[in-house]
Every structure is written in C-alpha cells, then in structure tokens.
XYZ file of C-alpha atoms in Angstrom:
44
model
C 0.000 0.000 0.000
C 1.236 3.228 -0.484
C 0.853 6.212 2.145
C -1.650 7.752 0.471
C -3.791 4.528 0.427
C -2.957 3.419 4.082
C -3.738 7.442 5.005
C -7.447 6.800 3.155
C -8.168 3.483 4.446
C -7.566 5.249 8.356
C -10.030 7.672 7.642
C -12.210 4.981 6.786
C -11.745 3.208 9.422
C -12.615 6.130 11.487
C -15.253 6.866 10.203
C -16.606 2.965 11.029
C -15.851 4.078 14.475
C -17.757 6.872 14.559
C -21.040 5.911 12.828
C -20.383 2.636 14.782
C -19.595 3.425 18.908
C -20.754 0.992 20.164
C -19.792 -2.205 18.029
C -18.622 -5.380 19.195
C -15.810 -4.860 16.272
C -14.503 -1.337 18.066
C -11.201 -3.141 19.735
C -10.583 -4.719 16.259
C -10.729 -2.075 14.224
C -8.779 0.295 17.038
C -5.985 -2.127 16.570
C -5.926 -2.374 12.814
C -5.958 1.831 12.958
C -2.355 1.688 14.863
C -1.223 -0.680 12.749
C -1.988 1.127 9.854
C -0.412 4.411 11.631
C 2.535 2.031 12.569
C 3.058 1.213 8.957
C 2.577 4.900 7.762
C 5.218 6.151 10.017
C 7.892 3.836 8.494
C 7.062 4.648 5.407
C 7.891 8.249 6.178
C-alpha cells in the first residue's frame, strides 16, 4: 500500500468508528488503525 492509500483506508476506518460506537468490532478495528499508523510512520 502506499501512504496515500494506508492514510485513506484510516479515515475509513474512522469513520466505522464513529457511525459505529458501540460495536462489538470497536477493539478490532482500534488495533488495525495503529497498525496502519505504525506502517505509515515507516514509510515516512
């Protein structure tokens, strides 16, 4: 992925989170967010 993609597919992810507060998916998605942000900030 490049940073621009991985930067895109965060936002979407946050977005989940917000539309979705409560979800039984929140942890999951939390950690695949820092991951993402992980893998951004090597790529920089």
């Amino acid at each position: 992925m490049k940073a621009d993609q991985i930067e895109e597919k965060i936002q979407e992810l946050e977005n989940w989170l917000i539309e979705n507060p409560n979800s039984a998916e929140r942890n999951l998605i939390e950690s695949d967010i820092k991951k993402l942000r992980t893998t951004l900030q090597k790529k920089s």
